[in-house]
Amino acid sequence: MALALAGCQQERGLAPDQTPLDGAKVAQFTAGPVTRVVNGTSWEGTEVIGISNVTKSEPATTNVAYKATTAGSTTNFADQGTKLLLPSDNTEVTFAAYYPYASTISEGKASYIISKGSDQPVLFATQKGTAANPKLPFTFKHKLAQVKIILTAGEGLSLGDLSSVLYRGGVTDVKMNVLTGELTTGNTKGDITLTKEAEGEGTCTYSSYIVPQDVESTFAFVMTLGGKTYTLSMDKVNKAPTKLDSGFAYTFKAKLTKDGTVVNPDGSSIGGIEDGGTGEGGDVTPDDPSTPAAAQKLPFTNDFKSAAGIAPFTEVSVSGEQAWRIDDSTYKNGAKMSGYVGGAKNPNEDWLISPALDLSGAMAPELFISHAINHAGDMTSEQQVLISDNYTAGDPSTATWTPLTVTYPAGNNWSYEDSKTDLKAYAGKKNIHIAFKYVSTSTSAAAWQIAKMEVKEATGSEPGTEPGTEEPGTEPEQPTTGNLLFPGADFEDWSAFMSVFTKGNSTGITIEQGNDPTQGGVMKVTGKDSGNKWIFNIQNVQVTNPAPKKITFKVKGTSPSRSFSVVVYGLNGEMAIYNIGDILADKVISEYKTSTKDHKYDGQINTGDQWVTITLDISQVKINNTGSGKIFSAKIGKLSEYNVMLDDFKIE
C-alpha cells in the first residue's frame, strides 16, 4: 500500500498534509536575474510562477503555483499548497516554468493582453532534475519583444509637455503554452501606452513589452506634446524591422521640432532584450488630422460585452477618479462608467473614444449603438455621443466635436435601448472618431453601459441586444438574479449591499466601499482588532439556486499574521465554518467545521497586488434558502493589520 501511495504521489504531486514516501524528493526551485523595464534585474519577492511536470503531464502536476520568497537578483520559490516531486528511482524529470502565473489556463495555454504600458515581462524556462539532484535553478528567457523610443525636443519645445506616448496598430493579445513556451498570437489590435523608462539630459525613453509579430507599415509611435500630435509610422523609419521577435528589443530615436525636421545620426540595429539597439526614425512632424494612421474601414463592430479590454477604444479621463472600464461582473454589461462610488456622487468627465474610422468609400454610413442608462439626470448633456473629423489622440479638447442625435433609454432602469444615427454628412472622410462623453456632478451621477457599437452602410437592420438577453445591471433596481451570492455582491451598488448587510461586533475594523482599477467597486476591510471578531453578516437573502456546489469570492491585499474564517449557514442556522488559512494564490477549500470553537485564523494574506480567487466547496452544505435569517458571515483574527479588498461573491 505504501508503494502504491508513493507512486501516486510521484505522479500527482504532494498535498499539504502529506510527506514524501519511498525516497521521493520534493523538487526545489530557484531562479537568477530577470531583466525588466523599470526595476532592473531584481525579483521583487512577490512574483507567482506556474510550474509543470513536462515529462509526465497530468492535471495535478500542470500549472502548479509557486511564489518567490525573497527580493533580489536571485530568489527561491515556495509552493502554495502542492509540492512537485522527483521519483525515487532517479528518473530524470523535466519541469517547465512561466511568469506571470495565470490561475486559469485553457487547452494548456495562459492568456495575456498587452495594452497599457507593460513593464511586466512574460518569461519561460525549463530545467531537469532527479531525486539525487533535487535543486533546479531556472534560467528564464523573455517570450515577448520590446519596443523603445528615445525622444528629444527641438528648440522651443519641452519634453515636460509630453502627455502621452503610444505604440499604435499592433496585436495586443497572445497565448503561451505552459509546457513548451510556444506563443500563439491573437488578432486584436489596439494602442499600447508606453511607460516612461528613463530620463536623461534632454532625452526621455519610453518602452513597453509587446507581442511578437510581423511589422506592418501602419504601425506607429504616436506622441502628444504641447497639444500637438506627432506620428512616426514604420514606413517612415529607415531600416525599419520587418518583425518583432521574441527576446529582442527594438529602439528608435526621434527629435520632435516645431518645423518638423529631425536629426537621427544613428544607424539601425537590433539587440537582445538586455542590450537594446538603435534605429533611425525619419521625419517626425506634427500630424495633419486629415491623414490619420491605421484608420479602420467599414464595417466596424465592437462588442463591449465580450471584450477583454477597452482597446481598440481609448478612455480619456479629463477629471475625477473614476474611468470607463469593461464590466467583468456576473452580468457582463459591456463598457461602463459611473461617478457613483461609496454612496457618494463624484464629479467626473470621462470620454470613451473609438479608433479612427475611414468613411472615404462609404455612401450612407450609419451608427448603431445599444446602451443602458440608470439614475439619469439630463442625459442629453451628461451622456453625449459625439463625432469628430479632426481628432488624433490624447486630450479631446484639441479637436472639434459635434453632438449626434441618438435614441436614449428610459434612464431609470437597466433596459438596453437600440439607437440608429445617420452619418451621411461624414461620408467620404478618412478620420472619423465617435466618442461617448460622460459627465457626473455632486448631485447627478448616472451609470452608463455600452453593450455594442457598429458603423456600417445602411442595411435597414440594427445590431443591438437580441430579444431576451437584456441584463439587469448592478444598481438598486437590480433583482437578486444570476449567480451573485447576495444583492450588491460585486459592490458596484453599495446601497444594495447595505440592504442585506449587518455589522459584526468588531470595533477596530472598518467596512467601506472602495474602488479598484480593474474591478471597479469593491469592499474594503481595513484596521486591527484586539480580539477575534465578526466583521459582517449577510441576511434575509433568497437563495434561488436549488443545489449550489460552490461559493467563490476574490481577495486582494495584506494581513501579516491572521486570515479570515467564514460561515455558510444552513436551513436551521447550523454553521459550516471554513477557515481560509494563507491567502497567497487561488485556492479551493473543501473541509468545513460545525462548532463555534472550530474557528481558526492562522495564516497570512499577501496577494502581491493581484486578485486571487477563494472557492468554498459547499456541495455537502444545505444553505439557508428560506429568504430569512443569515446565509453568510465573516470573522477576522486578532492583532493583525488588515488592508484587504473583497469582491464578486458568487454562488454556483
XYZ file of C-alpha atoms in Angstrom:
652
model
C 0.000 0.000 0.000
C 2.844 2.379 0.830
C 4.445 1.692 -2.536
C 1.202 2.372 -4.358
C 0.757 5.634 -2.494
C 4.322 6.685 -3.192
C 3.830 6.094 -6.892
C 0.609 8.084 -6.816
C 2.410 10.950 -5.093
C 5.199 10.936 -7.625
C 2.725 11.148 -10.462
C 0.358 13.703 -8.979
C 2.311 15.933 -6.633
C 2.226 16.234 -2.874
C -0.738 17.630 -0.957
C -0.121 19.962 2.034
C -0.821 17.276 4.645
C 1.345 14.557 3.030
C 5.029 13.700 3.354
C 7.175 12.108 0.603
C 7.233 8.323 0.697
C 9.673 5.662 -0.548
C 12.553 8.002 -1.329
C 10.673 10.536 -3.435
C 12.157 14.028 -3.160
C 10.478 17.415 -3.161
C 11.788 19.499 -6.051
C 13.432 22.789 -5.009
C 13.151 25.650 -7.488
C 15.293 28.802 -7.750
C 15.930 31.487 -10.378
C 18.599 34.012 -11.294
C 18.301 37.623 -12.511
C 15.442 38.848 -14.694
C 15.630 41.941 -16.888
C 12.775 44.395 -16.516
C 11.917 47.798 -17.915
C 11.653 49.638 -14.620
C 13.360 47.801 -11.779
C 16.461 46.326 -13.379
C 17.306 42.671 -12.831
C 15.825 42.118 -9.378
C 12.994 39.929 -8.264
C 10.526 41.773 -6.041
C 9.824 38.744 -3.870
C 6.083 38.687 -4.599
C 6.055 37.041 -8.045
C 3.967 33.915 -8.563
C 5.087 31.495 -11.279
C 3.459 28.380 -12.700
C 5.473 25.130 -12.815
C 4.523 21.941 -14.678
C 5.920 18.425 -14.888
C 6.574 18.091 -18.631
C 7.842 14.501 -18.507
C 4.571 13.151 -17.141
C 1.993 15.834 -17.774
C -1.172 15.399 -15.735
C -3.743 17.937 -14.490
C -2.484 17.709 -10.886
C 1.116 18.468 -11.901
C 0.384 21.111 -14.537
C 0.320 24.834 -13.718
C 1.192 24.457 -10.040
C 1.637 27.821 -8.302
C 4.969 28.687 -6.642
C 5.786 32.089 -5.139
C 9.085 33.956 -4.846
C 10.261 34.114 -1.237
C 12.860 36.885 -1.322
C 13.653 40.053 -3.215
C 16.972 40.427 -5.013
C 18.894 39.273 -8.060
C 18.108 35.627 -7.221
C 15.206 34.042 -5.394
C 13.780 30.759 -4.179
C 10.222 29.653 -4.889
C 7.866 28.201 -2.291
C 4.878 26.008 -3.086
C 1.404 27.393 -2.399
C -0.216 24.145 -1.296
C 1.015 21.479 -3.730
C 4.636 20.310 -3.912
C 6.081 18.811 -7.091
C 8.079 15.611 -6.605
C 11.027 13.779 -8.139
C 10.635 9.951 -8.228
C 12.825 7.805 -6.007
C 14.209 5.722 -8.897
C 16.225 8.768 -10.061
C 14.269 9.050 -13.301
C 15.046 12.430 -14.858
C 12.095 14.825 -14.883
C 11.771 17.981 -16.974
C 9.913 20.901 -15.418
C 8.660 23.991 -17.252
C 8.091 27.323 -15.513
C 6.468 30.525 -16.689
C 5.634 34.004 -15.415
C 3.287 35.708 -14.706
C 1.128 32.938 -13.297
C -2.406 32.533 -14.664
C -4.733 30.768 -12.248
C -6.913 29.610 -15.137
C -5.494 28.148 -18.334
C -7.346 26.859 -21.388
C -6.044 23.976 -23.502
C -2.730 24.260 -21.675
C -2.298 27.934 -22.541
C -2.112 31.090 -20.419
C -3.659 34.211 -21.969
C -2.254 37.734 -21.770
C -3.387 41.140 -23.014
C -0.605 43.690 -23.517
C -2.238 47.081 -23.781
C -1.248 49.570 -21.100
C 2.438 50.337 -20.771
C 3.504 46.827 -19.838
C 6.669 46.803 -17.752
C 5.948 43.187 -16.829
C 7.653 40.572 -18.988
C 6.330 37.171 -19.971
C 9.017 34.604 -19.109
C 9.603 30.895 -19.699
C 12.208 28.362 -18.574
C 12.806 24.623 -18.377
C 15.066 22.593 -16.106
C 15.765 18.901 -15.495
C 16.282 17.201 -12.164
C 16.384 13.888 -10.316
C 15.828 12.761 -6.742
C 19.607 12.751 -6.337
C 19.781 16.329 -7.593
C 16.529 17.990 -6.470
C 17.723 21.617 -6.705
C 16.556 23.077 -10.009
C 17.745 26.594 -10.951
C 15.573 28.121 -13.681
C 17.099 30.485 -16.240
C 14.148 32.473 -17.525
C 14.025 33.821 -21.068
C 11.835 36.561 -22.443
C 8.943 35.499 -24.661
C 7.802 38.994 -25.634
C 9.573 41.584 -27.740
C 10.246 45.102 -26.506
C 9.942 48.479 -28.222
C 11.644 51.652 -27.006
C 11.685 55.189 -28.303
C 14.234 57.783 -27.159
C 12.797 61.260 -27.615
C 14.481 64.644 -27.740
C 12.820 68.013 -28.232
C 13.935 70.805 -30.530
C 14.220 74.473 -29.670
C 11.058 75.910 -28.192
C 9.674 72.518 -27.143
C 9.887 70.766 -23.778
C 9.613 67.046 -23.150
C 7.897 68.000 -19.918
C 4.865 68.807 -22.072
C 4.559 65.201 -23.278
C 1.121 63.952 -22.282
C 1.231 60.505 -23.893
C 3.390 58.168 -25.974
C 1.593 55.326 -27.742
C 2.543 52.392 -29.928
C -0.373 52.046 -32.312
C -1.731 49.311 -34.535
C -0.094 46.164 -33.210
C -1.660 42.961 -31.914
C -2.203 43.101 -28.148
C -3.315 39.566 -27.211
C -1.229 36.406 -27.013
C -1.398 32.909 -25.510
C 1.533 30.829 -24.251
C 1.693 27.054 -23.909
C 2.784 26.482 -20.297
C 4.606 23.236 -21.188
C 6.523 24.351 -24.289
C 6.588 28.156 -24.151
C 5.142 28.318 -27.657
C 3.272 31.561 -28.363
C 0.007 31.899 -30.269
C -0.516 35.473 -31.432
C -4.083 36.766 -31.362
C -5.803 39.165 -33.732
C -6.953 42.032 -31.510
C -5.194 45.256 -32.471
C -5.027 48.412 -30.401
C -2.925 51.082 -28.750
C -0.249 50.405 -26.146
C 0.556 53.262 -23.790
C 4.330 53.232 -23.305
C 5.883 53.561 -19.856
C 8.450 56.239 -19.113
C 11.584 54.174 -18.528
C 14.354 56.747 -18.125
C 15.057 60.456 -18.296
C 18.475 61.715 -19.368
C 19.931 65.080 -20.227
C 17.460 66.378 -22.778
C 16.008 62.921 -23.509
C 13.160 60.709 -22.365
C 12.930 56.980 -23.048
C 9.568 55.235 -23.265
C 9.119 51.496 -23.632
C 6.819 48.527 -23.390
C 6.915 44.806 -23.865
C 4.916 43.842 -26.944
C 3.513 40.730 -28.585
C 5.974 39.267 -31.144
C 4.547 39.823 -34.631
C 5.203 40.913 -38.186
C 5.565 44.670 -38.576
C 3.044 46.443 -40.770
C 3.735 49.808 -42.375
C 0.833 51.345 -40.472
C 2.324 50.540 -37.054
C 3.332 53.837 -35.470
C 4.594 55.692 -32.436
C 2.163 58.490 -31.558
C 3.417 61.264 -29.274
C 1.255 64.081 -27.903
C 3.313 67.120 -26.906
C 2.048 70.610 -26.188
C -1.372 69.839 -27.615
C 0.069 68.584 -30.930
C 0.280 65.003 -32.079
C 3.390 63.578 -33.780
C 3.236 60.241 -35.600
C 6.236 58.131 -36.563
C 4.909 55.276 -38.698
C 7.053 52.308 -39.649
C 7.002 53.259 -43.327
C 8.866 56.440 -42.323
C 11.596 54.605 -40.411
C 14.909 53.958 -42.160
C 15.832 50.257 -41.930
C 12.652 49.502 -40.022
C 12.395 45.938 -38.701
C 10.084 43.592 -40.562
C 9.396 41.509 -37.456
C 9.311 41.982 -33.704
C 10.896 38.772 -32.447
C 10.644 37.148 -29.045
C 13.510 38.151 -26.746
C 14.686 41.179 -28.744
C 14.481 44.910 -28.079
C 13.872 47.441 -30.857
C 14.929 51.009 -30.113
C 14.043 54.107 -32.120
C 15.171 57.718 -31.790
C 13.160 60.780 -32.709
C 13.643 64.500 -32.264
C 10.419 66.493 -32.184
C 10.684 70.012 -33.583
C 8.327 72.840 -34.367
C 9.261 72.865 -38.048
C 9.186 69.082 -38.406
C 12.896 68.482 -39.063
C 14.515 65.502 -37.347
C 18.150 64.691 -36.691
C 18.891 60.970 -36.256
C 22.594 60.243 -36.737
C 22.489 56.608 -35.597
C 22.007 53.649 -37.890
C 19.639 50.767 -37.261
C 20.319 47.618 -35.257
C 18.516 45.059 -33.162
C 19.708 43.860 -29.780
C 18.860 41.304 -27.186
C 16.307 42.313 -24.604
C 19.101 43.490 -22.285
C 21.357 45.118 -24.880
C 18.953 47.151 -26.959
C 19.768 48.815 -30.269
C 19.018 51.985 -32.178
C 17.023 52.832 -35.276
C 16.807 55.957 -37.392
C 13.393 57.481 -37.011
C 12.993 59.615 -40.097
C 10.988 62.848 -40.174
C 8.525 63.331 -37.338
C 6.237 66.271 -37.914
C 3.040 67.422 -36.222
C 0.209 65.362 -37.693
C -2.130 66.534 -40.406
C -5.500 65.440 -38.984
C -6.798 64.618 -42.468
C -4.337 61.714 -42.830
C -4.739 59.529 -39.733
C -2.674 56.421 -39.133
C -4.347 52.996 -39.347
C -7.930 54.215 -39.824
C -10.322 51.254 -39.810
C -12.546 50.696 -42.812
C -16.230 49.809 -42.639
C -17.937 47.782 -41.421
C -16.605 48.436 -37.929
C -18.054 46.470 -34.999
C -17.114 46.417 -31.331
C -18.987 44.148 -28.917
C -18.089 45.502 -25.485
C -19.884 42.663 -23.692
C -17.433 40.085 -24.995
C -14.388 42.388 -24.954
C -11.441 41.614 -22.680
C -10.444 45.287 -22.503
C -11.248 48.800 -23.690
C -8.935 48.610 -26.751
C -9.217 49.493 -29.610
C -11.199 52.302 -27.974
C -9.353 54.848 -25.844
C -10.577 56.107 -22.483
C -9.590 59.653 -21.564
C -10.271 60.856 -18.017
C -10.455 64.654 -18.074
C -11.410 64.956 -14.402
C -12.453 62.777 -11.487
C -11.214 59.486 -10.061
C -13.499 57.128 -11.991
C -12.946 55.970 -15.587
C -14.520 53.917 -18.355
C -13.876 50.194 -17.926
C -15.102 46.826 -19.135
C -17.595 45.408 -16.644
C -16.458 41.856 -15.825
C -19.121 41.247 -13.189
C -21.672 38.456 -13.434
C -23.755 40.326 -15.969
C -21.005 41.334 -18.450
C -22.633 44.708 -19.084
C -20.001 45.948 -21.546
C -18.220 49.291 -21.248
C -19.379 51.041 -18.096
C -18.923 54.426 -16.458
C -20.420 55.697 -13.208
C -19.449 58.507 -10.871
C -21.409 56.925 -8.014
C -18.948 55.271 -5.603
C -19.070 54.622 -1.882
C -22.554 56.062 -1.547
C -21.386 59.403 -2.952
C -21.881 61.158 -6.282
C -18.488 62.245 -7.584
C -17.789 64.879 -10.275
C -16.239 63.351 -13.412
C -15.679 63.989 -17.093
C -14.678 60.851 -18.972
C -14.504 60.070 -22.680
C -14.621 56.720 -24.461
C -13.274 57.344 -27.980
C -13.338 54.984 -30.952
C -10.325 54.330 -33.154
C -10.109 56.359 -36.371
C -12.707 55.205 -38.903
C -12.233 55.534 -42.662
C -15.525 56.529 -44.309
C -13.869 57.518 -47.604
C -15.614 54.721 -49.505
C -18.957 54.939 -47.705
C -22.189 56.130 -49.339
C -24.732 56.022 -46.500
C -22.931 55.140 -43.258
C -24.949 54.682 -40.086
C -24.033 54.445 -36.409
C -25.707 51.748 -34.325
C -25.366 51.598 -30.548
C -27.018 49.542 -27.815
C -26.852 51.194 -24.403
C -28.488 51.470 -20.980
C -28.581 54.402 -18.541
C -29.841 54.297 -14.963
C -30.246 57.014 -12.315
C -30.146 59.580 -15.114
C -30.153 63.337 -14.784
C -30.010 65.328 -18.020
C -28.932 62.614 -20.450
C -28.560 64.986 -23.414
C -25.794 66.897 -21.625
C -24.376 64.270 -19.265
C -24.314 61.240 -21.611
C -23.431 62.569 -25.047
C -22.491 60.737 -28.229
C -20.243 62.951 -30.363
C -18.373 62.812 -33.662
C -15.137 64.463 -34.852
C -13.262 64.561 -38.150
C -10.103 66.226 -36.791
C -9.292 64.329 -33.571
C -5.946 62.497 -33.491
C -5.081 61.381 -29.957
C -4.889 62.489 -26.334
C -6.870 65.429 -24.981
C -10.284 65.561 -26.718
C -10.437 69.345 -26.260
C -7.838 69.712 -29.034
C -10.476 68.634 -31.597
C -13.910 69.791 -32.728
C -16.768 67.549 -31.613
C -20.371 67.627 -32.810
C -23.204 66.054 -30.777
C -25.096 63.295 -32.585
C -28.819 62.682 -32.285
C -29.288 59.300 -30.637
C -32.162 57.414 -29.062
C -31.773 57.447 -25.288
C -33.058 54.717 -22.960
C -35.610 55.480 -20.260
C -32.841 56.410 -17.845
C -34.404 54.802 -14.783
C -33.779 51.098 -15.352
C -31.357 48.634 -16.951
C -33.217 48.023 -20.210
C -30.971 48.412 -23.248
C -32.064 50.786 -25.999
C -31.033 50.368 -29.642
C -30.180 53.586 -31.466
C -29.509 54.311 -35.147
C -27.950 57.572 -36.377
C -27.443 58.735 -39.976
C -23.785 59.633 -40.704
C -24.178 60.541 -44.397
C -22.811 64.023 -43.665
C -19.449 62.369 -42.926
C -19.303 60.022 -45.926
C -16.030 60.379 -47.833
C -13.959 61.418 -44.797
C -10.990 59.435 -43.516
C -10.542 60.454 -39.892
C -13.824 59.915 -38.069
C -13.955 59.276 -34.327
C -17.077 58.500 -32.296
C -16.965 59.436 -28.608
C -19.124 58.655 -25.596
C -18.766 61.608 -23.220
C -19.851 61.027 -19.619
C -20.304 63.825 -17.070
C -21.310 63.490 -13.421
C -21.643 66.060 -10.643
C -22.095 66.053 -6.885
C -25.866 65.994 -7.464
C -26.185 63.764 -10.543
C -24.203 60.583 -11.192
C -25.828 58.186 -13.634
C -24.476 54.810 -14.694
C -23.963 54.376 -18.450
C -23.389 50.997 -20.085
C -22.479 50.491 -23.767
C -23.151 46.957 -24.999
C -22.272 47.341 -28.674
C -21.288 49.876 -31.329
C -21.272 49.496 -35.116
C -20.624 51.805 -38.051
C -21.624 50.346 -41.412
C -23.514 51.002 -44.624
C -27.277 51.314 -44.145
C -28.980 47.924 -44.431
C -32.194 48.504 -42.531
C -31.205 46.298 -39.615
C -29.843 47.140 -36.212
C -27.482 45.008 -34.104
C -28.490 45.935 -30.592
C -29.091 43.488 -27.829
C -31.036 40.474 -29.019
C -34.518 39.970 -27.527
C -34.423 38.175 -24.249
C -30.782 38.972 -23.460
C -31.184 42.273 -21.611
C -29.346 42.107 -18.343
C -30.247 43.845 -15.114
C -27.044 45.703 -14.251
C -25.845 46.349 -10.740
C -27.822 49.271 -9.267
C -30.572 49.315 -6.575
C -33.258 48.195 -9.049
C -31.276 45.022 -9.772
C -33.145 41.884 -8.735
C -31.166 39.175 -6.988
C -30.623 37.013 -10.050
C -27.714 35.368 -11.791
C -25.083 33.836 -9.534
C -24.300 36.710 -7.180
C -24.482 35.370 -3.632
C -26.411 38.431 -2.429
C -27.598 41.793 -3.817
C -24.665 44.133 -4.430
C -22.146 41.284 -4.101
C -19.983 42.874 -6.812
C -20.093 46.161 -4.798
C -20.976 48.346 -7.758
C -24.144 49.289 -5.875
C -23.280 49.839 -2.234
C -26.876 50.575 -1.205
C -27.994 47.163 -2.491
C -25.253 45.537 -0.424
C -26.150 47.556 2.674
C -29.763 46.362 2.407
C -28.638 42.821 3.364
C -25.571 43.718 5.488
C -25.353 43.856 9.267
C -22.185 44.885 11.077
C -20.380 42.401 13.297
C -19.016 43.025 16.798
C -15.602 44.279 15.676
C -14.809 47.831 16.770
C -11.384 48.104 15.146
C -12.274 47.073 11.588
C -13.805 49.448 9.045
C -16.021 48.158 6.225
C -16.485 50.606 3.343
C -16.827 50.762 -0.410
C -13.609 51.193 -2.374
C -12.603 51.330 -5.995
C -10.076 49.199 -7.862
C -8.738 49.983 -11.371
C -9.625 46.517 -12.683
C -12.603 45.506 -10.524
C -14.457 48.792 -10.069
C -16.441 48.830 -6.826
C -15.082 46.620 -4.015
C -15.499 46.067 -0.272
C -12.568 47.470 1.725
C -11.682 45.798 5.034
C -9.139 47.844 6.993
C -7.896 48.130 10.565
C -6.952 45.918 13.517
C -8.877 44.482 16.452
C -7.765 43.239 19.860
C -9.887 40.104 19.544
C -11.167 37.554 17.050
C -14.290 39.376 15.892
C -17.170 39.194 13.434
C -16.901 41.847 10.723
C -20.117 41.352 8.725
C -23.217 39.208 8.295
C -25.409 38.749 5.208
C -29.055 38.005 5.935
C -32.602 37.894 4.529
C -31.488 36.845 1.042
C -33.498 34.435 -1.090
C -31.046 31.877 -2.497
C -32.664 30.622 -5.712
C -30.095 28.031 -6.795
C -31.688 24.697 -5.765
C -28.416 22.764 -5.389
C -25.376 25.063 -5.309
C -21.934 23.458 -5.388
C -19.582 26.301 -4.542
C -19.203 29.871 -3.333
C -16.367 31.955 -4.766
C -15.023 35.384 -3.906
C -11.994 37.477 -4.782
C -9.345 38.833 -2.396
C -6.577 41.393 -2.800
C -4.337 42.873 -0.109
C -2.403 42.036 3.039
C -2.708 40.906 6.640
C 0.667 39.864 8.082
C -0.348 37.348 10.746
C -4.053 36.470 10.544
C -6.547 35.401 7.875
C -10.353 35.009 7.664
C -12.828 32.451 8.951
C -16.179 32.463 7.128
C -19.502 30.761 7.794
C -22.161 29.428 5.435
C -25.468 28.963 7.287
C -27.884 26.059 6.914
C -31.687 25.949 6.961
C -31.907 25.941 10.768
C -28.964 28.216 11.491
C -26.367 25.441 11.651
C -22.873 26.617 10.694
C -20.420 25.358 8.088
C -17.157 27.053 9.137
C -14.443 27.449 6.507
C -11.030 28.505 7.850
C -9.316 30.171 4.906
C -5.677 29.987 6.082
C -2.922 31.546 3.955
C -4.231 33.665 1.083
C -1.318 33.888 -1.356
C -2.819 32.489 -4.572
C -6.055 30.923 -5.809
C -7.222 28.095 -3.563
C -10.108 25.669 -3.074
C -11.343 24.783 0.436
C -13.457 21.663 0.857
C -13.158 20.976 4.605
C -15.516 22.737 6.982
C -16.214 22.585 10.732
C -19.513 22.847 12.601
C -18.681 24.098 16.115
C -18.001 27.701 17.151
C -14.815 26.526 18.868
C -13.508 25.448 15.444
C -12.891 28.967 14.138
C -9.211 29.333 13.175
C -7.485 32.462 11.908
C -3.969 31.137 11.301
C -2.261 32.302 8.143
C -1.277 35.445 6.340
C -2.766 37.390 3.463
C -0.343 38.630 0.810
C -1.645 38.519 -2.757
C 1.227 40.505 -4.291
C -1.071 43.293 -5.539
C -3.027 40.686 -7.534
C -6.599 39.452 -7.221
C -6.881 35.816 -6.130
C -10.000 33.640 -6.033
C -11.140 31.641 -2.995
C -13.503 28.735 -3.719
C -15.602 27.130 -0.971
C -16.915 23.643 -1.752
C -20.491 23.731 -0.393
C -21.722 20.597 -2.187
C -22.371 18.955 1.214
C -23.972 22.038 2.803
C -27.707 22.741 2.638
C -27.528 26.529 2.521
C -30.352 28.569 4.038
C -32.776 29.230 1.163
C -35.764 30.424 3.192
C -35.189 34.116 2.463
C -34.967 34.829 6.191
C -32.016 34.780 8.572
C -28.281 34.637 7.935
C -26.674 32.992 4.914
C -23.025 34.126 5.218
C -20.713 35.748 7.790
C -17.023 36.558 8.143
C -14.576 36.863 11.074
C -11.059 38.275 11.397
C -8.205 37.243 13.677
C -6.840 39.443 16.421
C -3.834 41.781 16.418
C -3.175 41.817 12.674
C -3.416 44.903 10.476
C -5.893 44.160 7.674
C -5.632 46.078 4.418
C -7.794 43.919 2.178
C -10.322 44.286 -0.631
C -13.071 41.721 -1.305
C -15.195 41.412 -4.439
C -17.517 39.264 -6.550
C -19.159 36.887 -4.059
C -20.842 34.261 -6.258
C -22.785 31.044 -5.760
C -22.836 28.341 -8.421
